[in-house]
């Protein structure tokens, strides 16, 4: 994950799907353009709410996704490998 002011807070199995949840937060009190690179080829990455609902797909580019975060924002990603 880059930049360094964005912290991976948690990684866990999704409650109701065959997916992994990655929870991030912005800790530097600044708006940031974020890139998350995955170690494996992923099928789909989507943002969702804290209850893992209301998916919004992100564009994958060579196993990476990019998005913007506001100061102190929490972002939840749902990552599907199949």
mmCIF file of N, CA, C and O in Angstrom:
data_model
loop_
_atom_site.group_PDB
_atom_site.id
_atom_site.type_symbol
_atom_site.label_atom_id
_atom_site.label_comp_id
_atom_site.label_asym_id
_atom_site.label_seq_id
_atom_site.Cartn_x
_atom_site.Cartn_y
_atom_site.Cartn_z
ATOM 1 N N UNK A 1 0.858 -1.182 0.000
ATOM 2 C CA UNK A 1 0.000 0.000 0.000
ATOM 3 C C UNK A 1 0.892 1.228 0.000
ATOM 4 O O UNK A 1 1.866 1.301 0.756
ATOM 5 N N UNK A 2 0.592 2.164 -0.858
ATOM 6 C CA UNK A 2 1.292 3.437 -0.840
ATOM 7 C C UNK A 2 0.258 4.538 -1.021
ATOM 8 O O UNK A 2 -0.774 4.308 -1.656
ATOM 9 N N UNK A 3 0.469 5.689 -0.413
ATOM 10 C CA UNK A 3 1.616 6.155 0.348
ATOM 11 C C UNK A 3 1.629 5.617 1.784
ATOM 12 O O UNK A 3 0.686 4.945 2.203
ATOM 13 N N UNK A 4 2.677 5.957 2.520
ATOM 14 C CA UNK A 4 2.884 5.401 3.860
ATOM 15 C C UNK A 4 1.906 5.922 4.902
ATOM 16 O O UNK A 4 1.802 5.333 5.981
ATOM 17 N N UNK A 5 1.169 6.986 4.627
ATOM 18 C CA UNK A 5 0.181 7.488 5.586
ATOM 19 C C UNK A 5 -1.124 6.687 5.549
ATOM 20 O O UNK A 5 -2.000 6.895 6.380
ATOM 21 N N UNK A 6 -1.240 5.743 4.620
ATOM 22 C CA UNK A 6 -2.406 4.860 4.568
ATOM 23 C C UNK A 6 -2.004 3.525 5.174
ATOM 24 O O UNK A 6 -1.043 2.885 4.737
ATOM 25 N N UNK A 7 -2.736 3.121 6.200
ATOM 26 C CA UNK A 7 -2.387 1.959 7.011
ATOM 27 C C UNK A 7 -3.388 0.833 6.766
ATOM 28 O O UNK A 7 -4.599 1.062 6.738
ATOM 29 N N UNK A 8 -2.879 -0.401 6.611
ATOM 30 C CA UNK A 8 -3.743 -1.576 6.568
ATOM 31 C C UNK A 8 -4.054 -1.923 8.017
ATOM 32 O O UNK A 8 -3.166 -2.274 8.790
ATOM 33 N N UNK A 9 -5.312 -1.786 8.371
ATOM 34 C CA UNK A 9 -5.726 -2.021 9.754
ATOM 35 C C UNK A 9 -6.101 -3.479 9.999
ATOM 36 O O UNK A 9 -5.831 -4.026 11.060
ATOM 37 N N UNK A 10 -6.739 -4.113 9.008
ATOM 38 C CA UNK A 10 -7.197 -5.489 9.201
ATOM 39 C C UNK A 10 -7.302 -6.204 7.868
ATOM 40 O O UNK A 10 -7.596 -5.591 6.847
ATOM 41 N N UNK A 11 -7.071 -7.512 7.920
ATOM 42 C CA UNK A 11 -7.313 -8.406 6.791
ATOM 43 C C UNK A 11 -8.043 -9.598 7.371
ATOM 44 O O UNK A 11 -7.593 -10.197 8.349
ATOM 45 N N UNK A 12 -9.202 -9.927 6.774
ATOM 46 C CA UNK A 12 -9.999 -11.031 7.308
ATOM 47 C C UNK A 12 -10.812 -11.671 6.201
ATOM 48 O O UNK A 12 -10.952 -11.105 5.123
ATOM 49 N N UNK A 13 -11.358 -12.841 6.461
ATOM 50 C CA UNK A 13 -12.253 -13.500 5.522
ATOM 51 C C UNK A 13 -13.587 -12.766 5.529
ATOM 52 O O UNK A 13 -14.070 -12.361 6.585
ATOM 53 N N UNK A 14 -14.177 -12.603 4.367
ATOM 54 C CA UNK A 14 -15.498 -11.979 4.269
ATOM 55 C C UNK A 14 -16.527 -12.865 4.970
ATOM 56 O O UNK A 14 -16.418 -14.088 4.970
ATOM 57 N N UNK A 15 -17.528 -12.233 5.558
ATOM 58 C CA UNK A 15 -18.541 -12.964 6.316
ATOM 59 C C UNK A 15 -19.426 -13.840 5.433
ATOM 60 O O UNK A 15 -19.753 -14.956 5.806
ATOM 61 N N UNK A 16 -19.855 -13.337 4.263
ATOM 62 C CA UNK A 16 -20.885 -14.022 3.487
ATOM 63 C C UNK A 16 -20.462 -14.409 2.079
ATOM 64 O O UNK A 16 -21.284 -14.885 1.309
ATOM 65 N N UNK A 17 -19.213 -14.198 1.719
ATOM 66 C CA UNK A 17 -18.737 -14.504 0.366
ATOM 67 C C UNK A 17 -17.370 -15.158 0.437
ATOM 68 O O UNK A 17 -16.685 -15.085 1.453
ATOM 69 N N UNK A 18 -16.970 -15.738 -0.680
ATOM 70 C CA UNK A 18 -15.627 -16.284 -0.800
ATOM 71 C C UNK A 18 -14.708 -15.139 -1.223
ATOM 72 O O UNK A 18 -14.371 -14.988 -2.397
ATOM 73 N N UNK A 19 -14.347 -14.302 -0.264
ATOM 74 C CA UNK A 19 -13.536 -13.112 -0.519
ATOM 75 C C UNK A 19 -12.763 -12.763 0.745
ATOM 76 O O UNK A 19 -12.999 -13.319 1.814
ATOM 77 N N UNK A 20 -11.846 -11.816 0.591
ATOM 78 C CA UNK A 20 -11.050 -11.307 1.705
ATOM 79 C C UNK A 20 -11.372 -9.832 1.868
ATOM 80 O O UNK A 20 -11.489 -9.097 0.885
ATOM 81 N N UNK A 21 -11.510 -9.398 3.114
ATOM 82 C CA UNK A 21 -11.764 -7.993 3.423
ATOM 83 C C UNK A 21 -10.449 -7.357 3.859
ATOM 84 O O UNK A 21 -9.739 -7.904 4.706
ATOM 85 N N UNK A 22 -10.133 -6.210 3.251
ATOM 86 C CA UNK A 22 -8.946 -5.432 3.631
ATOM 87 C C UNK A 22 -9.451 -4.071 4.087
ATOM 88 O O UNK A 22 -10.093 -3.352 3.326
ATOM 89 N N UNK A 23 -9.186 -3.726 5.344
ATOM 90 C CA UNK A 23 -9.641 -2.450 5.884
ATOM 91 C C UNK A 23 -8.436 -1.529 6.024
ATOM 92 O O UNK A 23 -7.412 -1.897 6.606
ATOM 93 N N UNK A 24 -8.544 -0.321 5.471
ATOM 94 C CA UNK A 24 -7.466 0.675 5.458
ATOM 95 C C UNK A 24 -7.945 1.956 6.125
ATOM 96 O O UNK A 24 -9.144 2.241 6.137
ATOM 97 N N UNK A 25 -7.004 2.740 6.654
ATOM 98 C CA UNK A 25 -7.361 4.082 7.108
ATOM 99 C C UNK A 25 -6.229 5.054 6.797
ATOM 100 O O UNK A 25 -5.062 4.667 6.726
ATOM 101 N N UNK A 26 -6.612 6.307 6.612
ATOM 102 C CA UNK A 26 -5.645 7.375 6.323
ATOM 103 C C UNK A 26 -5.258 7.994 7.661
ATOM 104 O O UNK A 26 -6.110 8.503 8.383
ATOM 105 N N UNK A 27 -3.978 7.947 8.015
ATOM 106 C CA UNK A 27 -3.504 8.375 9.332
ATOM 107 C C UNK A 27 -2.710 9.674 9.310
ATOM 108 O O UNK A 27 -2.273 10.128 10.361
ATOM 109 N N UNK A 28 -2.515 10.294 8.162
ATOM 110 C CA UNK A 28 -1.645 11.466 8.077
ATOM 111 C C UNK A 28 -2.342 12.802 7.995
ATOM 112 O O UNK A 28 -1.708 13.822 7.777
ATOM 113 N N UNK A 29 -3.669 12.795 8.163
ATOM 114 C CA UNK A 29 -4.454 14.032 8.127
ATOM 115 C C UNK A 29 -4.323 14.746 6.782
ATOM 116 O O UNK A 29 -4.217 15.960 6.711
ATOM 117 N N UNK A 30 -4.281 13.954 5.684
ATOM 118 C CA UNK A 30 -4.196 14.571 4.361
ATOM 119 C C UNK A 30 -4.876 13.707 3.301
ATOM 120 O O UNK A 30 -4.940 12.491 3.409
ATOM 121 N N UNK A 31 -5.387 14.368 2.279
ATOM 122 C CA UNK A 31 -5.992 13.688 1.129
ATOM 123 C C UNK A 31 -4.871 12.957 0.389
ATOM 124 O O UNK A 31 -3.783 13.489 0.210
ATOM 125 N N UNK A 32 -5.155 11.722 -0.037
ATOM 126 C CA UNK A 32 -4.102 10.917 -0.646
ATOM 127 C C UNK A 32 -4.613 10.115 -1.836
ATOM 128 O O UNK A 32 -5.741 9.614 -1.823
ATOM 129 N N UNK A 33 -3.775 9.992 -2.849
ATOM 130 C CA UNK A 33 -3.997 9.066 -3.950
ATOM 131 C C UNK A 33 -3.336 7.760 -3.548
ATOM 132 O O UNK A 33 -2.122 7.705 -3.353
ATOM 133 N N UNK A 34 -4.133 6.716 -3.417
ATOM 134 C CA UNK A 34 -3.683 5.448 -2.845
ATOM 135 C C UNK A 34 -3.572 4.392 -3.940
ATOM 136 O O UNK A 34 -4.422 4.315 -4.830
ATOM 137 N N UNK A 35 -2.525 3.568 -3.841
ATOM 138 C CA UNK A 35 -2.373 2.399 -4.698
ATOM 139 C C UNK A 35 -2.199 1.185 -3.804
ATOM 140 O O UNK A 35 -1.382 1.198 -2.884
ATOM 141 N N UNK A 36 -2.990 0.153 -4.073
ATOM 142 C CA UNK A 36 -2.867 -1.111 -3.347
ATOM 143 C C UNK A 36 -2.479 -2.175 -4.365
ATOM 144 O O UNK A 36 -3.166 -2.375 -5.362
ATOM 145 N N UNK A 37 -1.356 -2.838 -4.105
ATOM 146 C CA UNK A 37 -0.876 -3.912 -4.971
ATOM 147 C C UNK A 37 -1.087 -5.238 -4.254
ATOM 148 O O UNK A 37 -0.790 -5.357 -3.066
ATOM 149 N N UNK A 38 -1.571 -6.227 -4.992
ATOM 150 C CA UNK A 38 -1.861 -7.528 -4.408
ATOM 151 C C UNK A 38 -0.805 -8.538 -4.829
ATOM 152 O O UNK A 38 -0.324 -8.508 -5.957
ATOM 153 N N UNK A 39 -0.437 -9.483 -3.937
ATOM 154 C CA UNK A 39 0.617 -10.438 -4.248
ATOM 155 C C UNK A 39 0.183 -11.524 -5.225
ATOM 156 O O UNK A 39 1.003 -12.196 -5.793
ATOM 157 N N UNK A 40 -1.097 -11.707 -5.427
ATOM 158 C CA UNK A 40 -1.609 -12.706 -6.361
ATOM 159 C C UNK A 40 -2.511 -12.023 -7.376
ATOM 160 O O UNK A 40 -2.975 -10.916 -7.164
ATOM 161 N N UNK A 41 -2.772 -12.724 -8.451
ATOM 162 C CA UNK A 41 -3.731 -12.214 -9.421
ATOM 163 C C UNK A 41 -5.119 -12.279 -8.799
ATOM 164 O O UNK A 41 -5.539 -13.331 -8.340
ATOM 165 N N UNK A 42 -5.800 -11.157 -8.774
ATOM 166 C CA UNK A 42 -7.131 -11.111 -8.198
ATOM 167 C C UNK A 42 -8.167 -11.001 -9.310
ATOM 168 O O UNK A 42 -7.895 -10.495 -10.384
ATOM 169 N N UNK A 43 -9.337 -11.514 -9.042
ATOM 170 C CA UNK A 43 -10.420 -11.471 -10.024
ATOM 171 C C UNK A 43 -11.172 -10.152 -9.940
ATOM 172 O O UNK A 43 -11.509 -9.552 -10.950
ATOM 173 N N UNK A 44 -11.427 -9.677 -8.718
ATOM 174 C CA UNK A 44 -12.252 -8.490 -8.528
ATOM 175 C C UNK A 44 -11.889 -7.803 -7.224
ATOM 176 O O UNK A 44 -11.627 -8.466 -6.217
ATOM 177 N N UNK A 45 -11.893 -6.468 -7.239
ATOM 178 C CA UNK A 45 -11.732 -5.670 -6.025
ATOM 179 C C UNK A 45 -12.849 -4.641 -6.033
ATOM 180 O O UNK A 45 -13.101 -3.985 -7.045
ATOM 181 N N UNK A 46 -13.524 -4.520 -4.896
ATOM 182 C CA UNK A 46 -14.614 -3.561 -4.776
ATOM 183 C C UNK A 46 -14.543 -2.874 -3.424
ATOM 184 O O UNK A 46 -14.064 -3.465 -2.454
ATOM 185 N N UNK A 47 -14.991 -1.636 -3.371
ATOM 186 C CA UNK A 47 -15.165 -0.989 -2.078
ATOM 187 C C UNK A 47 -16.533 -1.408 -1.555
ATOM 188 O O UNK A 47 -17.435 -1.731 -2.323
ATOM 189 N N UNK A 48 -16.670 -1.426 -0.244
ATOM 190 C CA UNK A 48 -17.955 -1.741 0.372
ATOM 191 C C UNK A 48 -18.017 -1.019 1.709
ATOM 192 O O UNK A 48 -17.042 -0.420 2.150
ATOM 193 N N UNK A 49 -19.181 -1.083 2.366
ATOM 194 C CA UNK A 49 -19.295 -0.446 3.671
ATOM 195 C C UNK A 49 -18.755 -1.379 4.757
ATOM 196 O O UNK A 49 -18.312 -2.501 4.461
ATOM 197 N N UNK A 50 -18.794 -0.944 6.006
ATOM 198 C CA UNK A 50 -18.237 -1.740 7.101
ATOM 199 C C UNK A 50 -18.993 -3.045 7.331
ATOM 200 O O UNK A 50 -18.464 -3.981 7.923
ATOM 201 N N UNK A 51 -20.228 -3.121 6.845
ATOM 202 C CA UNK A 51 -21.022 -4.346 6.946
ATOM 203 C C UNK A 51 -20.801 -5.254 5.738
ATOM 204 O O UNK A 51 -21.497 -6.250 5.570
ATOM 205 N N UNK A 52 -19.856 -4.888 4.861
ATOM 206 C CA UNK A 52 -19.483 -5.643 3.658
ATOM 207 C C UNK A 52 -20.616 -5.677 2.635
ATOM 208 O O UNK A 52 -20.801 -6.655 1.914
ATOM 209 N N UNK A 53 -21.373 -4.591 2.557
ATOM 210 C CA UNK A 53 -22.490 -4.457 1.627
ATOM 211 C C UNK A 53 -22.228 -3.319 0.652
ATOM 212 O O UNK A 53 -21.341 -2.500 0.874
ATOM 213 N N UNK A 54 -23.067 -3.241 -0.374
ATOM 214 C CA UNK A 54 -23.061 -2.136 -1.342
ATOM 215 C C UNK A 54 -21.713 -2.015 -2.062
ATOM 216 O O UNK A 54 -21.048 -0.990 -2.019
ATOM 217 N N UNK A 55 -21.342 -3.082 -2.751
ATOM 218 C CA UNK A 55 -20.075 -3.127 -3.495
ATOM 219 C C UNK A 55 -20.052 -2.111 -4.639
ATOM 220 O O UNK A 55 -21.060 -1.922 -5.323
ATOM 221 N N UNK A 56 -18.890 -1.492 -4.831
ATOM 222 C CA UNK A 56 -18.612 -0.629 -5.981
ATOM 223 C C UNK A 56 -17.265 -1.081 -6.542
ATOM 224 O O UNK A 56 -16.226 -0.887 -5.901
ATOM 225 N N UNK A 57 -17.289 -1.701 -7.721
ATOM 226 C CA UNK A 57 -16.084 -2.285 -8.311
ATOM 227 C C UNK A 57 -15.029 -1.223 -8.603
ATOM 228 O O UNK A 57 -15.347 -0.107 -9.005
ATOM 229 N N UNK A 58 -13.765 -1.585 -8.383
ATOM 230 C CA UNK A 58 -12.618 -0.748 -8.734
ATOM 231 C C UNK A 58 -11.931 -1.362 -9.944
ATOM 232 O O UNK A 58 -11.979 -2.581 -10.137
ATOM 233 N N UNK A 59 -11.273 -0.547 -10.737
ATOM 234 C CA UNK A 59 -10.555 -1.037 -11.914
ATOM 235 C C UNK A 59 -9.221 -1.640 -11.503
ATOM 236 O O UNK A 59 -8.437 -1.002 -10.804
ATOM 237 N N UNK A 60 -8.994 -2.873 -11.943
ATOM 238 C CA UNK A 60 -7.714 -3.547 -11.700
ATOM 239 C C UNK A 60 -6.754 -3.244 -12.831
ATOM 240 O O UNK A 60 -7.130 -3.270 -13.999
ATOM 241 N N UNK A 61 -5.494 -2.962 -12.484
ATOM 242 C CA UNK A 61 -4.456 -2.726 -13.474
ATOM 243 C C UNK A 61 -3.205 -3.468 -13.029
ATOM 244 O O UNK A 61 -2.521 -3.039 -12.097
ATOM 245 N N UNK A 62 -2.927 -4.625 -13.634
ATOM 246 C CA UNK A 62 -1.770 -5.462 -13.264
ATOM 247 C C UNK A 62 -1.766 -5.823 -11.780
ATOM 248 O O UNK A 62 -0.735 -5.743 -11.112
ATOM 249 N N UNK A 63 -2.915 -6.195 -11.242
ATOM 250 C CA UNK A 63 -2.996 -6.593 -9.840
ATOM 251 C C UNK A 63 -3.002 -5.450 -8.860
ATOM 252 O O UNK A 63 -2.830 -5.664 -7.664
ATOM 253 N N UNK A 64 -3.213 -4.225 -9.331
ATOM 254 C CA UNK A 64 -3.247 -3.047 -8.460
ATOM 255 C C UNK A 64 -4.546 -2.284 -8.653
ATOM 256 O O UNK A 64 -5.129 -2.293 -9.730
ATOM 257 N N UNK A 65 -4.974 -1.613 -7.595
ATOM 258 C CA UNK A 65 -6.102 -0.690 -7.676
ATOM 259 C C UNK A 65 -5.659 0.666 -7.159
ATOM 260 O O UNK A 65 -4.744 0.761 -6.329
ATOM 261 N N UNK A 66 -6.284 1.710 -7.651
ATOM 262 C CA UNK A 66 -5.960 3.073 -7.217
ATOM 263 C C UNK A 66 -7.259 3.800 -6.889
ATOM 264 O O UNK A 66 -8.278 3.605 -7.558
ATOM 265 N N UNK A 67 -7.210 4.613 -5.847
ATOM 266 C CA UNK A 67 -8.374 5.390 -5.426
ATOM 267 C C UNK A 67 -7.894 6.531 -4.531
ATOM 268 O O UNK A 67 -6.720 6.582 -4.139
ATOM 269 N N UNK A 68 -8.793 7.429 -4.193
ATOM 270 C CA UNK A 68 -8.462 8.576 -3.341
ATOM 271 C C UNK A 68 -9.064 8.369 -1.958
ATOM 272 O O UNK A 68 -10.141 7.796 -1.816
ATOM 273 N N UNK A 69 -8.338 8.838 -0.936
ATOM 274 C CA UNK A 69 -8.856 8.809 0.432
ATOM 275 C C UNK A 69 -8.768 10.202 1.038
ATOM 276 O O UNK A 69 -7.804 10.927 0.801
ATOM 277 N N UNK A 70 -9.772 10.545 1.823
ATOM 278 C CA UNK A 70 -9.798 11.819 2.546
ATOM 279 C C UNK A 70 -9.071 11.666 3.881
ATOM 280 O O UNK A 70 -8.838 10.540 4.336
ATOM 281 N N UNK A 71 -8.733 12.773 4.537
ATOM 282 C CA UNK A 71 -8.081 12.688 5.845
ATOM 283 C C UNK A 71 -8.895 11.843 6.829
ATOM 284 O O UNK A 71 -10.114 12.019 6.958
ATOM 285 N N UNK A 72 -8.239 10.904 7.467
ATOM 286 C CA UNK A 72 -8.794 10.013 8.489
ATOM 287 C C UNK A 72 -9.904 9.092 7.989
ATOM 288 O O UNK A 72 -10.603 8.469 8.786
ATOM 289 N N UNK A 73 -10.067 8.962 6.681
ATOM 290 C CA UNK A 73 -11.105 8.096 6.131
ATOM 291 C C UNK A 73 -10.757 6.627 6.343
ATOM 292 O O UNK A 73 -9.595 6.228 6.310
ATOM 293 N N UNK A 74 -11.787 5.815 6.568
ATOM 294 C CA UNK A 74 -11.658 4.362 6.629
ATOM 295 C C UNK A 74 -12.220 3.824 5.319
ATOM 296 O O UNK A 74 -13.299 4.217 4.885
ATOM 297 N N UNK A 75 -11.499 2.907 4.682
ATOM 298 C CA UNK A 75 -11.931 2.325 3.403
ATOM 299 C C UNK A 75 -11.913 0.805 3.565
ATOM 300 O O UNK A 75 -10.947 0.239 4.099
ATOM 301 N N UNK A 76 -12.970 0.148 3.108
ATOM 302 C CA UNK A 76 -13.056 -1.309 3.147
ATOM 303 C C UNK A 76 -13.054 -1.835 1.730
ATOM 304 O O UNK A 76 -13.875 -1.429 0.907
ATOM 305 N N UNK A 77 -12.116 -2.756 1.440
ATOM 306 C CA UNK A 77 -12.026 -3.393 0.131
ATOM 307 C C UNK A 77 -12.432 -4.857 0.253
ATOM 308 O O UNK A 77 -12.029 -5.545 1.198
ATOM 309 N N UNK A 78 -13.221 -5.315 -0.704
ATOM 310 C CA UNK A 78 -13.578 -6.720 -0.798
ATOM 311 C C UNK A 78 -12.823 -7.297 -1.989
ATOM 312 O O UNK A 78 -12.999 -6.867 -3.122
ATOM 313 N N UNK A 79 -11.949 -8.278 -1.726
ATOM 314 C CA UNK A 79 -11.040 -8.816 -2.747
ATOM 315 C C UNK A 79 -11.427 -10.270 -3.032
ATOM 316 O O UNK A 79 -11.442 -11.106 -2.125
ATOM 317 N N UNK A 80 -11.738 -10.560 -4.308
ATOM 318 C CA UNK A 80 -12.100 -11.923 -4.719
ATOM 319 C C UNK A 80 -10.954 -12.491 -5.550
ATOM 320 O O UNK A 80 -10.488 -11.856 -6.492
ATOM 321 N N UNK A 81 -10.532 -13.716 -5.210
ATOM 322 C CA UNK A 81 -9.427 -14.361 -5.908
ATOM 323 C C UNK A 81 -9.919 -15.397 -6.913
ATOM 324 O O UNK A 81 -9.132 -15.904 -7.675
ATOM 325 N N UNK A 82 -11.198 -15.718 -6.927
ATOM 326 C CA UNK A 82 -11.736 -16.732 -7.847
ATOM 327 C C UNK A 82 -12.763 -16.134 -8.737
ATOM 328 O O UNK A 82 -13.417 -15.219 -8.504
#
